Coordinates of C-alpha atoms in Angstrom, one line a residue:
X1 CA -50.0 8.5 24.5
X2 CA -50.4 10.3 21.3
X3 CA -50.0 9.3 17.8
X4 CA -46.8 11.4 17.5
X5 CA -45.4 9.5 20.5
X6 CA -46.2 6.1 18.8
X7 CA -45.0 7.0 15.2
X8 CA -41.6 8.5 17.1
X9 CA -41.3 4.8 19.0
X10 CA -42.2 2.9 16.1
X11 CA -39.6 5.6 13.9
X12 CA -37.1 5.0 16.9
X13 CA -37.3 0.9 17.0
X14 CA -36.8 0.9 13.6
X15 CA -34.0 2.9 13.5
X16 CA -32.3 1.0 16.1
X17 CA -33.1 -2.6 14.2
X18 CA -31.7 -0.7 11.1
X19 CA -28.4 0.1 12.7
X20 CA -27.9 -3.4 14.3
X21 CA -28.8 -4.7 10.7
X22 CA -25.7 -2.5 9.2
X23 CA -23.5 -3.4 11.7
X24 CA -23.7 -7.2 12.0
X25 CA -23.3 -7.0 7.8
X26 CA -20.2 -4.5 8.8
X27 CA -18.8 -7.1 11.0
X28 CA -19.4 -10.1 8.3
X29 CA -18.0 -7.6 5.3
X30 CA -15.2 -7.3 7.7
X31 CA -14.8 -11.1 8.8
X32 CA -14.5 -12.2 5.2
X33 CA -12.2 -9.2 4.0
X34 CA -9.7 -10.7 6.9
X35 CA -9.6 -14.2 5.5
X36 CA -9.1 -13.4 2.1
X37 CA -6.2 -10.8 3.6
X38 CA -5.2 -14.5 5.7
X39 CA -5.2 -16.2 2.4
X40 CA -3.2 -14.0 0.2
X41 CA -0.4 -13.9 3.3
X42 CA -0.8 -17.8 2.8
X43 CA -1.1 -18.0 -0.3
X44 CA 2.1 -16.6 -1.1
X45 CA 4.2 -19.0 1.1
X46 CA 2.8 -21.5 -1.5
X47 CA 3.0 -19.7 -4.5
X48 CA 6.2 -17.7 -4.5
X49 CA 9.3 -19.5 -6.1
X50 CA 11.6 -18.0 -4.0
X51 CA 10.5 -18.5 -0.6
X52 CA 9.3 -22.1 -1.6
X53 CA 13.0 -23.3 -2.2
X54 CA 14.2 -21.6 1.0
X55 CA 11.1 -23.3 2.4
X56 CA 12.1 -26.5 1.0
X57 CA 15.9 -26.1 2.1
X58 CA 15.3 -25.8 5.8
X59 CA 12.3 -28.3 6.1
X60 CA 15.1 -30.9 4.7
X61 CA 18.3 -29.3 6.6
X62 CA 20.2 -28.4 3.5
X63 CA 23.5 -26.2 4.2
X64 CA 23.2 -22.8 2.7
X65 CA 24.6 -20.3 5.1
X66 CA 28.7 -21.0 4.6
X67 CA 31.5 -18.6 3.8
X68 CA 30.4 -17.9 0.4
X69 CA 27.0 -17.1 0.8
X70 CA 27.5 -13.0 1.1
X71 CA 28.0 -11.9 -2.3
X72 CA 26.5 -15.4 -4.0
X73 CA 23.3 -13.6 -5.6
X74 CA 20.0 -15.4 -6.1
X75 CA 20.3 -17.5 -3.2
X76 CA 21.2 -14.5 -0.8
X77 CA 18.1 -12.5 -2.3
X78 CA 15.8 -16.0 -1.9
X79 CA 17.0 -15.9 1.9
X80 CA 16.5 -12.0 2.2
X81 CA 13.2 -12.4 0.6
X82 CA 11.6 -15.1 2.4
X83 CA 13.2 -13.6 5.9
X84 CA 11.9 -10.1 4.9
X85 CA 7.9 -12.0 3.9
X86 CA 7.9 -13.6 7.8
X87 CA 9.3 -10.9 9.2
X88 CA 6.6 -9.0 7.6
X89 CA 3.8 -11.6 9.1
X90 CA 5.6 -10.9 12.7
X91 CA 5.5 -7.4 12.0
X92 CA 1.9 -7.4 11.3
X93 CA 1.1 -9.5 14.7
X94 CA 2.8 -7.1 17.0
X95 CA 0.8 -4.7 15.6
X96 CA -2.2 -6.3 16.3
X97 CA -2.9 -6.1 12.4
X98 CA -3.0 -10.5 12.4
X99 CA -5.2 -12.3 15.2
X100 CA -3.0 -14.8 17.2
X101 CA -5.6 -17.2 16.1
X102 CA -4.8 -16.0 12.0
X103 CA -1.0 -16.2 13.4
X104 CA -1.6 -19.5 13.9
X105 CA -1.4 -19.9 10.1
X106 CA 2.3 -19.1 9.9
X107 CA 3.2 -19.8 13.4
X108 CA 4.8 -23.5 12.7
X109 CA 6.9 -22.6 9.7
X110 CA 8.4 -19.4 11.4
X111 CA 9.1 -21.5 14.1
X112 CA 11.0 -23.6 11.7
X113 CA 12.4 -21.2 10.2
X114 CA 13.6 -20.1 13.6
X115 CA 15.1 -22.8 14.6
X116 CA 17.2 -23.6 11.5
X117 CA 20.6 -23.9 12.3
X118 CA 21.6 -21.6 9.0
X119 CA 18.8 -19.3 9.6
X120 CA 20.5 -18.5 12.9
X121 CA 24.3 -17.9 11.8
X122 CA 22.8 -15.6 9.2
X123 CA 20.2 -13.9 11.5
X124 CA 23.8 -13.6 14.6
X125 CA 26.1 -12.6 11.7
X126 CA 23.1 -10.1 10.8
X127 CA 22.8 -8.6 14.0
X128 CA 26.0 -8.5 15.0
X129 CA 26.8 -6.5 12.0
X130 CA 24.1 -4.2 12.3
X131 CA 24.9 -3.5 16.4
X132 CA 28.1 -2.2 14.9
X133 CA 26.5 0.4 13.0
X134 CA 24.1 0.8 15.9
X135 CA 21.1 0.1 13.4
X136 CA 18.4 -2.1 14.1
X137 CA 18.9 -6.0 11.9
X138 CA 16.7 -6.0 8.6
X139 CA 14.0 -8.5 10.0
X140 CA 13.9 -7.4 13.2
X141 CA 10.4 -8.5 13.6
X142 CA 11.5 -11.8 12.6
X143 CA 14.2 -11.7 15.7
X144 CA 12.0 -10.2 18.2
X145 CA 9.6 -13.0 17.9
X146 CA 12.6 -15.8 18.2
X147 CA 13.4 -13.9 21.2
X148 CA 9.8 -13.8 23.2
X149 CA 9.3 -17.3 22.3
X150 CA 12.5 -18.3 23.0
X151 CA 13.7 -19.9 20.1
X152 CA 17.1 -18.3 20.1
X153 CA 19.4 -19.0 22.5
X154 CA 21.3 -15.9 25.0
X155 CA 24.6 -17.3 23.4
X156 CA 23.0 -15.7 20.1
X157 CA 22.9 -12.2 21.3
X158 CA 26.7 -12.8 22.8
X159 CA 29.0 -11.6 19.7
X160 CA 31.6 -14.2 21.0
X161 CA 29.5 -16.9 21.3
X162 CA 31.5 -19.8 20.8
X163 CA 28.3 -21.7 19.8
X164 CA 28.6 -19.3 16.2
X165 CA 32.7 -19.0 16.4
X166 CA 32.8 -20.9 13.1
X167 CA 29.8 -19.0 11.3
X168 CA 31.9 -16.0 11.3
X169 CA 31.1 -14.5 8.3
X170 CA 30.7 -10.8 8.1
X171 CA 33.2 -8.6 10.1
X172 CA 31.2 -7.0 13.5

C-alpha cells in the first residue's frame, strides 16, 4: 500500500465521520425547530383570548349555539376562529406535517371539542349548508377527523336527522 492509498483512506474516513457529524447536528437542529413549532401551536390555545373563552365554554357545557347565534358577531367569529385554529392542527396531521406523537398535544381538547353538543349543531348546520352549494364545510379538517375517530354520529351526516331537528338553524 502506498502513501497515496493511506492519505485517500485516512481523507475518506474522515470525510465520512464529517458527514455523520453534520447530519446528527441536522437531525438535532431539526428535533428542536419541531418543538418550538409544537409549542407555538400550544402556545396559542393558552394565549389567544378568543379561543380561550370558547375553550372555557365547552369544558363547562355553556349553550352558545341557539337561534341567534348566526349574525351575533364576536361570539360567531370566537367559534369560527377557534374551529378554523383545530382544524388547522388536523390539517397539519393529515399531512403528515404534526407527528401523532406531537398530535397528542391537541388530541384531548379536539376531542372535546368534538364532542360538544353545540360544536355539533354548528359543525351539521355547517355542512348541511355547504352540501347545498356543493362546497366542501369551512373546517373540514376538523370534520374529517370527528369522522375517522368516530366522534360524530351517522345521524350527523343525515340532513334530517331527528337527533339535530331542533338545531335547525341555517336553511340547507
Amino acid at each position: 500500500m502506498e502513501i497515496s492509498d493511506v492519505i485517500s483512506s485516512i481523507s475518506l474516513a474522515v470525510t465520512i465521520i464529517g458527514l455523520a457529524f453534520a447530519f446528527f447536528q441536522w437531525r438535532k437542529s431539526n428535533s428542536i425547530k419541531r418543538a418550538e413549532y409544537i409549542n407555538e401551536l400550544t402556545e396559542k390555545v393558552r394565549s389567544d383570548e378568543d379561543i380561550r373563552a370558547i375553550v372555557y365554554r365547552i369544558d363547562y357545557n355553556e349553550d352558545w349555539y341557539t337561534a341567534g347565534f348566526h349574525g351575533s358577531g364576536e361570539l360567531e367569529l370566537q367559534v369560527d376562529k377557534t374551529l378554523s385554529y383545530f382544524s388547522y392542527i388536523c390539517y397539519l396531521k393529515s399531512m403528515k406535517v404534526v407527528s401523532k406523537k406531537e398530535f397528542s398535544f391537541f388530541e384531548y381538547k379536539i376531542n372535546r371539542i368534538l364532542k360538544d353538543n353545540n360544536v355539533q349543531r354548528y359543525l351539521f348546520n355547517l355542512y348541511h349548508f355547504s352540501r347545498k352549494d356543493n362546497t366542501s364545510i369551512s373546517f373540514n379538517y376538523l370534520l374529517e377527523y370527528g369522522k375517522e375517530k368516530k366522534l360524530l354520529t351517522n345521524d350527523f351526516f343525515n340532513k334530517d336527522s331527528k337527533q339535530y331537528q331542533d338545531y335547525k338553524y341555517l336553511y340547507f
